[in-house]
XYZ file of C-alpha atoms in Angstrom:
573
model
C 24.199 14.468 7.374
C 25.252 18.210 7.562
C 22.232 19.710 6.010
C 19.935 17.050 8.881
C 21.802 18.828 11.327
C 21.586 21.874 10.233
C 17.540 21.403 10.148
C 17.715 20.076 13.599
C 19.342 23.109 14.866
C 16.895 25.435 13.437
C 14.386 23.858 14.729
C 15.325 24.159 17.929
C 16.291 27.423 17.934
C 13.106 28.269 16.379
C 11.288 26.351 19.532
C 13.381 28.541 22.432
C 13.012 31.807 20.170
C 8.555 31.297 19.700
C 8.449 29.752 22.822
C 7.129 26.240 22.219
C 4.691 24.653 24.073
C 5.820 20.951 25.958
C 3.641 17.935 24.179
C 0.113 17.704 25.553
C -0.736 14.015 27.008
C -2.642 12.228 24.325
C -5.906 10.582 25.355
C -8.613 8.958 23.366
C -11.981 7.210 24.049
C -13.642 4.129 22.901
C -17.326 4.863 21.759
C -17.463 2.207 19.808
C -20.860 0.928 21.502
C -22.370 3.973 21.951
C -21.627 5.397 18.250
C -24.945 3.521 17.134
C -22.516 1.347 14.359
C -23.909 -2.335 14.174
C -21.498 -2.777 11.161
C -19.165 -6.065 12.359
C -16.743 -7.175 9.308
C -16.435 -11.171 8.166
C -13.708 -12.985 6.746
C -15.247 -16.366 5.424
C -13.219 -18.846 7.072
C -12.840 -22.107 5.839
C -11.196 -25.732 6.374
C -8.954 -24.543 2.802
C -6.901 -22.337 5.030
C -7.815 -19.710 1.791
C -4.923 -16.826 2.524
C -7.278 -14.064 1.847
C -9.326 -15.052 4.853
C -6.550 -13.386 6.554
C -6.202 -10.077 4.816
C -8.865 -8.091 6.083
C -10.464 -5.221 5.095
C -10.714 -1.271 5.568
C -12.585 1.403 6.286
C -13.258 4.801 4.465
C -14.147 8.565 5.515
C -16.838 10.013 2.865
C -19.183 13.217 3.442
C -21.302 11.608 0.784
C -23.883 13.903 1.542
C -22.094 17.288 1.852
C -23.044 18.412 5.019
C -20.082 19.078 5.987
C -19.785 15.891 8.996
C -17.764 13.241 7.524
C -19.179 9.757 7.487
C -17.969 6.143 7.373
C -18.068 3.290 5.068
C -17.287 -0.124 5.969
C -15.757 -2.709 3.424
C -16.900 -6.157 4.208
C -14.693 -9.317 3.326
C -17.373 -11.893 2.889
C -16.961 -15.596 2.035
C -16.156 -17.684 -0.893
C -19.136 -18.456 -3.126
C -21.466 -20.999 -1.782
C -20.210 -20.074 2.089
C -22.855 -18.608 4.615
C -21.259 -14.675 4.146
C -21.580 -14.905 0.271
C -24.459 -13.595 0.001
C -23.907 -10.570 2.937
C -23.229 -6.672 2.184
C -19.678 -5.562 0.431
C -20.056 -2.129 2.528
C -21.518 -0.239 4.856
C -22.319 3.293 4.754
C -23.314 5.251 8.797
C -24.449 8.663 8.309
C -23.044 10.851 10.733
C -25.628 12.819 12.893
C -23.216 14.767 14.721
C -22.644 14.390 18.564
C -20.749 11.304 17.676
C -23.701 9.038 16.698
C -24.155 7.328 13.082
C -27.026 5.541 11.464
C -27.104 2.932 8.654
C -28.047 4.418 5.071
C -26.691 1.341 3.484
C -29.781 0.851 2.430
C -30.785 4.298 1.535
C -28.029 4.961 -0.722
C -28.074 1.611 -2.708
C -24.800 0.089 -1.619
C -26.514 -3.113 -1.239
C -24.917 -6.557 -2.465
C -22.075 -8.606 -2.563
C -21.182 -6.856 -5.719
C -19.617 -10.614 -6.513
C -16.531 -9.426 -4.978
C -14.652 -10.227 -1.828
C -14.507 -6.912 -0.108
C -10.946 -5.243 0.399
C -10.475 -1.570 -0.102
C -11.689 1.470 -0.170
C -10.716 4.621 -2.248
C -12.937 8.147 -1.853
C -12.674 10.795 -4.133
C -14.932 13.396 -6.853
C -13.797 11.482 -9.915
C -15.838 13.725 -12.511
C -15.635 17.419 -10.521
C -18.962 17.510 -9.747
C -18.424 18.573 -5.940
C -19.845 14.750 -4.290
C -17.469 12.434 -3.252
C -17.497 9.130 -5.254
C -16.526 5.644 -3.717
C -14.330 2.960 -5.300
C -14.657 -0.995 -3.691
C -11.757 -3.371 -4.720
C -11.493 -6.662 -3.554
C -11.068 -10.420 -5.651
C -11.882 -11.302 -8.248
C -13.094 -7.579 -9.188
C -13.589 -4.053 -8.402
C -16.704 -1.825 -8.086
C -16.980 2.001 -8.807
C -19.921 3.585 -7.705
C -20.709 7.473 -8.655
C -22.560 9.428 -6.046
C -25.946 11.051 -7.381
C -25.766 13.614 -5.515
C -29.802 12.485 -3.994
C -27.890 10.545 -1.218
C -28.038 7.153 -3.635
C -25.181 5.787 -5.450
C -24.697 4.072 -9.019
C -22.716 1.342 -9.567
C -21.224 2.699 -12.766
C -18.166 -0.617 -12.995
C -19.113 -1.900 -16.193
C -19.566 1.443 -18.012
C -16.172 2.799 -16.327
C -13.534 0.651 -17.758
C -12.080 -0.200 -14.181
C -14.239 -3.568 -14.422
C -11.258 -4.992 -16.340
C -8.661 -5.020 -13.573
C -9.560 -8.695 -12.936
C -6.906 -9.265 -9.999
C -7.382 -9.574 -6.059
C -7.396 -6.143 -5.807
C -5.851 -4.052 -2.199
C -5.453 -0.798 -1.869
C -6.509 2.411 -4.357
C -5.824 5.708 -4.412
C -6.848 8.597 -6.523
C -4.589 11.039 -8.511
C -3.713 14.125 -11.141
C -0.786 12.377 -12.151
C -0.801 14.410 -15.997
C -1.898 18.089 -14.535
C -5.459 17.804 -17.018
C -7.688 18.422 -13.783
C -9.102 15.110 -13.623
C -8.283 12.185 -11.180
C -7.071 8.492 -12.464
C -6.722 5.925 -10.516
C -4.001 3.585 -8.996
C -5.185 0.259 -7.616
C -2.723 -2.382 -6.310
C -3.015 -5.978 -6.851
C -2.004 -8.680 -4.831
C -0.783 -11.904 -5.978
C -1.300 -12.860 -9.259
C -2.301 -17.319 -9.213
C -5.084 -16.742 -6.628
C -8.445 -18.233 -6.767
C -11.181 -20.017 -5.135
C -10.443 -22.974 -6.475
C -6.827 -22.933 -5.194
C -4.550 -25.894 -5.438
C -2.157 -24.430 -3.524
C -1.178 -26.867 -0.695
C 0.626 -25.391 2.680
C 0.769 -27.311 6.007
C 1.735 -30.743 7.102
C 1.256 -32.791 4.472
C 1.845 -35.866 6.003
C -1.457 -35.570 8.243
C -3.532 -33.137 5.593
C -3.700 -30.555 8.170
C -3.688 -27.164 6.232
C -2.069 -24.043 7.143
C -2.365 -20.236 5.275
C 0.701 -19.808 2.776
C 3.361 -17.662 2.715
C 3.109 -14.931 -0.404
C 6.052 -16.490 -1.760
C 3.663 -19.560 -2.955
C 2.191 -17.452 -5.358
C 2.871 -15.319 -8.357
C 3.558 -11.653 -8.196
C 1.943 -8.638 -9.688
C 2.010 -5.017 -9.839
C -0.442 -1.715 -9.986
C -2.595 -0.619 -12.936
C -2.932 2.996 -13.617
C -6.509 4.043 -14.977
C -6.375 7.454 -16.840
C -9.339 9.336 -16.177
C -10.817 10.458 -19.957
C -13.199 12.917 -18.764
C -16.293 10.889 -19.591
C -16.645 9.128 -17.153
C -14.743 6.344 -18.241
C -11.090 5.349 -17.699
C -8.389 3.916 -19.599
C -5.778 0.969 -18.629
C -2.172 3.113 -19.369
C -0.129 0.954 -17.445
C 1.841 -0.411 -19.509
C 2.482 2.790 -21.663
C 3.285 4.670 -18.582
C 5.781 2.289 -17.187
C 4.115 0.890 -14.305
C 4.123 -2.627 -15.936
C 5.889 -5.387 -12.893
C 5.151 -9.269 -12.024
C 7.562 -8.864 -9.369
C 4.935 -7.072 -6.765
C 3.038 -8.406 -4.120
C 1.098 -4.920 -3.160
C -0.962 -3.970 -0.021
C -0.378 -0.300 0.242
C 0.454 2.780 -1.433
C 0.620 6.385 -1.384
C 0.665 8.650 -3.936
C 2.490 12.414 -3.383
C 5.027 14.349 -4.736
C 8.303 13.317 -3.465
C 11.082 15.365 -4.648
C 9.231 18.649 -5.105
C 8.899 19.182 -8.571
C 4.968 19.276 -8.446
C 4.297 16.053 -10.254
C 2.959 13.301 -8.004
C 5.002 10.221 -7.681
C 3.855 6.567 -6.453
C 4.945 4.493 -3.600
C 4.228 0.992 -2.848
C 4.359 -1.401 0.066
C 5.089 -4.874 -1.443
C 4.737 -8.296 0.804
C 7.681 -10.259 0.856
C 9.232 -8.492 -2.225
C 10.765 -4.751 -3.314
C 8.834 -1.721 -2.467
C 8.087 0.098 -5.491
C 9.051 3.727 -6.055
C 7.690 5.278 -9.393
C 8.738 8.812 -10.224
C 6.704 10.674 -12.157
C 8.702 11.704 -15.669
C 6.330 14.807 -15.748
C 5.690 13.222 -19.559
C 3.141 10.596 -18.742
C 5.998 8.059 -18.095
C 6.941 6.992 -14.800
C 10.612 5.280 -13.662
C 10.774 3.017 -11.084
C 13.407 3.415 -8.976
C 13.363 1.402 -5.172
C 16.358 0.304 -5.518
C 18.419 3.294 -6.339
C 15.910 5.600 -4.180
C 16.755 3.485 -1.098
C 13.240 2.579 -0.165
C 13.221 -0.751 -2.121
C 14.735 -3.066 0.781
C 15.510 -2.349 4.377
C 18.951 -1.185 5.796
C 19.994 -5.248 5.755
C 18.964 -5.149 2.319
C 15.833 -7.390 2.741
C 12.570 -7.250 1.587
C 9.897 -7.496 4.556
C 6.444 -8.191 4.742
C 4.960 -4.625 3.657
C 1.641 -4.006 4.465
C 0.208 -0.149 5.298
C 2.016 2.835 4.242
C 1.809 6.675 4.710
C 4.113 10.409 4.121
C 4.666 12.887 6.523
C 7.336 15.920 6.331
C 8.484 15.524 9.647
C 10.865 18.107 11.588
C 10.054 20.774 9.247
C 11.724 19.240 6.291
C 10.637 19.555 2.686
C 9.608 16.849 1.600
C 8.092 14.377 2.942
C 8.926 10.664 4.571
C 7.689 7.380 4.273
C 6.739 5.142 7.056
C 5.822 1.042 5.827
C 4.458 -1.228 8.211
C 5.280 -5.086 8.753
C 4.658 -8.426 10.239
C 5.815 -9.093 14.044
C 9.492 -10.122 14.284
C 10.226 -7.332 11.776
C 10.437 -3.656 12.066
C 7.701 -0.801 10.807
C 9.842 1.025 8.614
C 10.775 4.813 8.436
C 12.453 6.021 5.185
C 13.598 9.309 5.889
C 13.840 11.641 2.627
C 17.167 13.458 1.905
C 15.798 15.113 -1.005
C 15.561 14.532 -4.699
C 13.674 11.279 -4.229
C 16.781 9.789 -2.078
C 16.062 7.595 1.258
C 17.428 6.460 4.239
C 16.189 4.301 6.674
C 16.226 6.051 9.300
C 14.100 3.566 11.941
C 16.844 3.121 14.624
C 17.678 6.481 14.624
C 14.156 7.640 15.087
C 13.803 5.153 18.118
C 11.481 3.125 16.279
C 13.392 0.072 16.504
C 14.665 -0.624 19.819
C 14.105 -4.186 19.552
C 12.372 -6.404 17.208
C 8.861 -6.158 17.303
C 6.152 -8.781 18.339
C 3.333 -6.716 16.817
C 2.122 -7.162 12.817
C 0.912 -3.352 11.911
C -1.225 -3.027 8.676
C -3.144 0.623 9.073
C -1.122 3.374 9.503
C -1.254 7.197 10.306
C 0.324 10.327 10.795
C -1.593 13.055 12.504
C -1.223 15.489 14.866
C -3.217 14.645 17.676
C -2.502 17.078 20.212
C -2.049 20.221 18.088
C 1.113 20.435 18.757
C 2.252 21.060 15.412
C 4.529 17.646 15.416
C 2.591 14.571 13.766
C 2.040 11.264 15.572
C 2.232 7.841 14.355
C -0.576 5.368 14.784
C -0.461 1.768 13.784
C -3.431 -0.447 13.920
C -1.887 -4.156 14.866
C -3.416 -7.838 14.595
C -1.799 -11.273 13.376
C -2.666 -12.904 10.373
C -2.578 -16.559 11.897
C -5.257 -17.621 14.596
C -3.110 -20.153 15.932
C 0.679 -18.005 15.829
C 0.589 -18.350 20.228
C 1.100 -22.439 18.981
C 4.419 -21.676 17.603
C 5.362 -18.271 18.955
C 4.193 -17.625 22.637
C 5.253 -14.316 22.768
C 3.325 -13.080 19.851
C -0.275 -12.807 20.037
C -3.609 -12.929 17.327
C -5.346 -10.168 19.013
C -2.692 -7.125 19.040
C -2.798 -3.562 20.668
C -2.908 0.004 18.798
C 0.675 1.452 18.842
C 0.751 5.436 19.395
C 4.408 6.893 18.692
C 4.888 10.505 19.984
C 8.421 12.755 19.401
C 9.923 12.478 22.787
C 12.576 15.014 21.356
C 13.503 16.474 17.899
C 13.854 13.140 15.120
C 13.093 10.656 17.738
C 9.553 8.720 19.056
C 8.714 7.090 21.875
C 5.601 4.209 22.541
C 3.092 6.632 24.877
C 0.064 3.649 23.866
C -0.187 2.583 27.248
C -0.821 6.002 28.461
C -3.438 7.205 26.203
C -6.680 5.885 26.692
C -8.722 3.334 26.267
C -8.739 2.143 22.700
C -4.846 1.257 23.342
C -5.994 -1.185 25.881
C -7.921 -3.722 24.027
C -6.235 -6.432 21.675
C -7.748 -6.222 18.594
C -7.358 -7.725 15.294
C -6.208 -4.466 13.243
C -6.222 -4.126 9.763
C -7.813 -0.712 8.228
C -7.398 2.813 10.091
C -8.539 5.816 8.690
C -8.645 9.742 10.335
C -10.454 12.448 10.546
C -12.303 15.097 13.096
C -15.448 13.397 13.361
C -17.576 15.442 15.633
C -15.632 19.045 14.683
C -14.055 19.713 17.697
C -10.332 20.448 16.015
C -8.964 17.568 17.619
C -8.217 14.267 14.432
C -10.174 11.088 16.272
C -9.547 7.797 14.099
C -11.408 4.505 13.422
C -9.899 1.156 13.142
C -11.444 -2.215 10.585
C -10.978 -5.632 12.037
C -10.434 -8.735 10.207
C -13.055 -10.063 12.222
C -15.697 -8.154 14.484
C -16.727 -4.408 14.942
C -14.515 -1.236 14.437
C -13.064 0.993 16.980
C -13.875 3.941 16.778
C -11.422 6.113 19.246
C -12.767 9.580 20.158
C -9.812 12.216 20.995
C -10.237 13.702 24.120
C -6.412 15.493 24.306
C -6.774 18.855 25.760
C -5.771 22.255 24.603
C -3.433 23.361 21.553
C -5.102 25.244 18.428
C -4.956 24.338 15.160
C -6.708 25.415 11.253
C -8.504 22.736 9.477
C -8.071 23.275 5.828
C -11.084 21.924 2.544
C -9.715 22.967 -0.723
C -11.684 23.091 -3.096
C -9.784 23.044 -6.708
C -10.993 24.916 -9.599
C -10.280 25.109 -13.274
C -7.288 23.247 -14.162
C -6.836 21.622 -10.812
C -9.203 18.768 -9.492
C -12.142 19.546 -7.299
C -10.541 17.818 -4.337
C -7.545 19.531 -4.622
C -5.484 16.061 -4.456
C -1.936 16.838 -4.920
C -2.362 20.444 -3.152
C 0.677 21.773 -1.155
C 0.360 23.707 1.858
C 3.352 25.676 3.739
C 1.993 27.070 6.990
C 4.276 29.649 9.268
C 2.618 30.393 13.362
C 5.095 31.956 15.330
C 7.870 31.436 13.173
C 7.429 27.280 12.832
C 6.798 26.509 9.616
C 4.610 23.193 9.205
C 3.881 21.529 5.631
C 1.189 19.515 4.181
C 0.042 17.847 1.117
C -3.336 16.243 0.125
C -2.146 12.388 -0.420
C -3.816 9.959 -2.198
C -4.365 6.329 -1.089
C -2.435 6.158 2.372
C -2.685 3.342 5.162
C -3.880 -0.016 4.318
C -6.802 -0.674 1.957
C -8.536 2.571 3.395
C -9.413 6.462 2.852
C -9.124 9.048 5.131
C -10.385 12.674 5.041
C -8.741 14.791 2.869
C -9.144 17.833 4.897
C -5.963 18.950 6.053
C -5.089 19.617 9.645
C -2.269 21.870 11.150
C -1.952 22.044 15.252
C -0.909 25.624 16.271
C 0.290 24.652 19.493
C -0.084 27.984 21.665
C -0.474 30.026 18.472
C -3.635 32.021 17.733
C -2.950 32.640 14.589
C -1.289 31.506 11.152
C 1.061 34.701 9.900
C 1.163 33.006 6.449
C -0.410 30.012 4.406
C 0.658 29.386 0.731
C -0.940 27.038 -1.339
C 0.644 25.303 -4.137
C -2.820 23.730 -6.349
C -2.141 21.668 -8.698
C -2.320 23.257 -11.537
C 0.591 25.352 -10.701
C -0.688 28.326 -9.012
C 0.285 29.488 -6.167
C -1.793 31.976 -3.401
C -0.732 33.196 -0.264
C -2.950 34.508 2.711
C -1.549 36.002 5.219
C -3.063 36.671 9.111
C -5.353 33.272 9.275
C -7.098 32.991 13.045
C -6.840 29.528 14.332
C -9.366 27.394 15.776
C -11.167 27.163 12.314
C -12.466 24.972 9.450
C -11.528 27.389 6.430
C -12.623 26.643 2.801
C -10.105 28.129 0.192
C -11.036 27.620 -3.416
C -8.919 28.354 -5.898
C -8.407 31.493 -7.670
C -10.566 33.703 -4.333
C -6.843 34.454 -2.572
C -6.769 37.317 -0.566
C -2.576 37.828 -1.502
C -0.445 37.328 -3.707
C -0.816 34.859 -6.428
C 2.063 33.037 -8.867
C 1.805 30.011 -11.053
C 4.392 27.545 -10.284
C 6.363 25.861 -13.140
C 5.978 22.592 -13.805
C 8.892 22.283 -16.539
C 11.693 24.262 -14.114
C 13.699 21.308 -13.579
C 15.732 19.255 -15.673
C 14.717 15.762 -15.995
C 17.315 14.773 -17.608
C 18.537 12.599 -14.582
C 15.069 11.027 -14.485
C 14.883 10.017 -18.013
């Protein structure tokens, strides 16, 4: 507790010595209707009460065509074989035209199909370092990788890949350099294990045969697989030699970042119903897991909850950063704060996230900083998973509103949803949110999947505060997209940190751009960059109020490589 103090204290001196500007009011607009997106998701539901019908899907930022305005793909549940949806489009892919307004190039780019999957996730990412962003579909029973050709069409490359084999309902993915060899693999979490749709599972009364959706606990659990990118374009299954092998896992969301600083990216997972999962990354192409002993495995009561979306954030100029998990209604969205060398705390209460027990069920989930103030936000996209939960709890709704959380003071949040805007006023049924500055303004807007019906897309409309937008482009030993990339940014003396994440939320891909909100600062007096492949560049003197591209190896300043092997792992092994 004496070094958290000790950080709080700094910071505020820092904030009376630089002058810090008060929080700008967050506001945000609805243009869903007028964004020209016709895209409106389906879940298949059926007298069988089938529990994926409830799951939903999520949504992905892609600037497939690299002209520089990120656009949107849609992942579409669908129906069981044989149902009216079977048949109907996996995804959906809106070109942005700028001035916030999308078309459809579904078509166009040869996403067409049901893919015979049942839409889930989405994971973006330039698997081969060819500079286009490719686009990986999971769902149940498989999922589909398709490789962008760079003509605005894309190949469905599955069968060739090796990530055909995964053969599970599949959830979230993320992409990753977890061995340092400059090429991304691949992390996709798997549900439940016994699922099918020929399920014999029976929940509800039996007595009258009237069917309800079952708990989790009904079925078998499962874990991750780990695909190692070969350079080929194919991918190996190393699960199992890496030490990611579990039954015990029930997984909806993950994140993957380096937790405890020592430049090798670790894994996090949001289990339903059972133990998060914390793998640290051995540096040897091993990983350990360790939720229990890291503290992020079970709540401060010791349970497991119902964990769903997931994201990282160094928050109050710490360094490293903290995990947030969301749950189901009578539960609380989790904050693990990070004391350092992979060690958490849940720190929910004390961050005023948990006042009382909550009546919303969050599944999306982001940090951003919406008003460029230079402290992150938290938004949580909400909606039940039962159609009928008013029947048993009045108090809880099926239709849920967005949940905004904004740093009233240093360490602690406070709801400010009802007073900012629009897209906080509608109940909605939540279950993918992605982010990103759609129309360039500087300002992150974000878009929101439903379970049923259109998204929401929420333009930002907050006023003031500067900020740098940062696209790294990685070079040579470090992947193209820079994922794992470490940014340290100092304005005015306030030093702000970022890293480029993979996965994130729930079953959906935001832009990998990095933003920083200045506040009242018009410039940046230093920027380092940790790559990752160990080297290191600083620039000094960068103007705000800009989207800079920094590839690797074209720093202005000083340059060091950063080593990998420093620390003894002999704790870890």
């Amino acid at each position: 507790m004496g070094r958290r103090r000790w950080r709080i204290c700094a910071l505020f001196a820092a904030m009376l010595i630089h002058g810090a500007v008060p929080a700008r009011q967050i506001t945000f607009e609805d243009i869903s209707a007028s964004a020209g997106i016709r895209f409106s998701a389906e879940n298949g539901a059926s007298p069988e009460k089938r529990m994926i019908e409830t799951m939903g899907s999520g949504v992905g930022v892609i600037d497939y065509d690299h002209d520089g305005r990120p656009d949107l793909v849609f992942v579409n549940g669908g129906g069981r074989p044989g149902s009216p949806e079977s048949t109907h489009n996996r995804l959906a892919l809106y070109r942005n035209l700028g001035n916030n307004k999308f078309e459809d190039r579904t078509v166009a780019a040869h996403l067409t199909g049901s893919f015979d999957t049942y839409g889930m996730g989405v994971a973006v990412a330039d698997y081969d370092n060819d500079g286009r962003p490719d686009l990986l579909l999971t769902g149940y029973p498989r999922s589909v990788l398709f490789h962008n050709n760079g003509d605005g069409t894309f190949s469905d490359v599955t069968a060739s890949s090796g990530v055909e084999n995964n053969g599970r309902w599949a959830t979230s993915a993320g992409w990753f350099d977890f061995d340092h060899d400059g090429l991304l693999d691949l992390v996709i979490a798997n549900y439940v294990d016994d699922f099918s749709w020929d399920d014999q599972h029976f929940c509800g009364d039996a007595a009258s045969g009237r069917r309800a959706y079952c708990h989790p606990d009904v079925y078998k659990g499962t874990g991750v697989r780990l695909y190692h990118n070969q350079g080929n374009g194919r991918f190996q299954d190393v699960t199992e030699q890496a030490g990611l092998k579990s039954a015990d896992g029930k997984c909806l969301g993950l994140v993957l970042a380096d937790f405890d600083g020592d430049g090798w990216p670790d894994i996090f997972v949001a289990n339903d119903s059972a133990m998060n999962f914390f793998y640290r990354n051995l540096g040897n192409g091993k990983f350990q897991e360790t939720g229990l002993t890291s503290g992020v495995g079970f709540n401060e009561d010791g349970q497991a909850e119902a964990g769903m979306g997931v994201d990282a954030e160094y928050l109050d100029g710490e360094t490293a950063p903290d995990i947030y998990v969301t749950h189901l209604d009578n539960e609380l969205n989790r904050l693990y704060r990070n004391l350092g060398k992979a060690l958490f705390r849940d720190g929910t209460i004390d961050a005023g996230l948990g006042a009382e027990r909550s009546l919303r069920s969050g599944f999306g989930v982001k940090f951003a900083d919406f008003n460029n103030s230079g402290e992150p936000q938290i938004v949580v996209a909400n909606g039940h998973i039962l159609d009928n939960i008013a029947v048993f709890h009045p108090r809880v709704a099926y239709r849920e509103l967005l949940s905004l959380f904004q740093e009233a003071s240093v360490g602690h949040f406070q709801d400010v949803s009802a007073e900012s805007g629009e897209p906080f006023s509608k109940p909605i049924l939540g279950r993918g949110l992605a982010t990103s500055d759609l129309d360039g303004d500087g300002f992150i807007d974000f878009v929101v999947s439903q379970n049923v019906g259109p998204p929401l897309i929420a333009r930002n409309r907050t006023m003031g505060g500067n900020w740098i937008t940062l696209e790294l482009e990685g070079t040579g030993k470090s992947n193209r997209d820079a994922i794992g990339a470490e940014v340290t940014l100092t304005a005015r003396g306030r030093v702000q940190r970022a890293q480029i994440m993979g996965g994130t939320s729930y079953c959906s891909a935001s832009d990998l751009r990095l933003h920083f909100g200045l506040g009242s600062a018009r410039s940046a007096e230093r920027l380092t960059i940790r790559w990752p492949s160990g080297r290191m560049e600083t620039y000094p003197n960068v103007p705000a109020n800009q989207l800079k591209h920094i590839t690797e190896g074209q720093a202005g300043g000083l340059a060091v490589n950063f080593d990998f092997n420093s620390r003894d792992k002999s704790s870890k092994s």
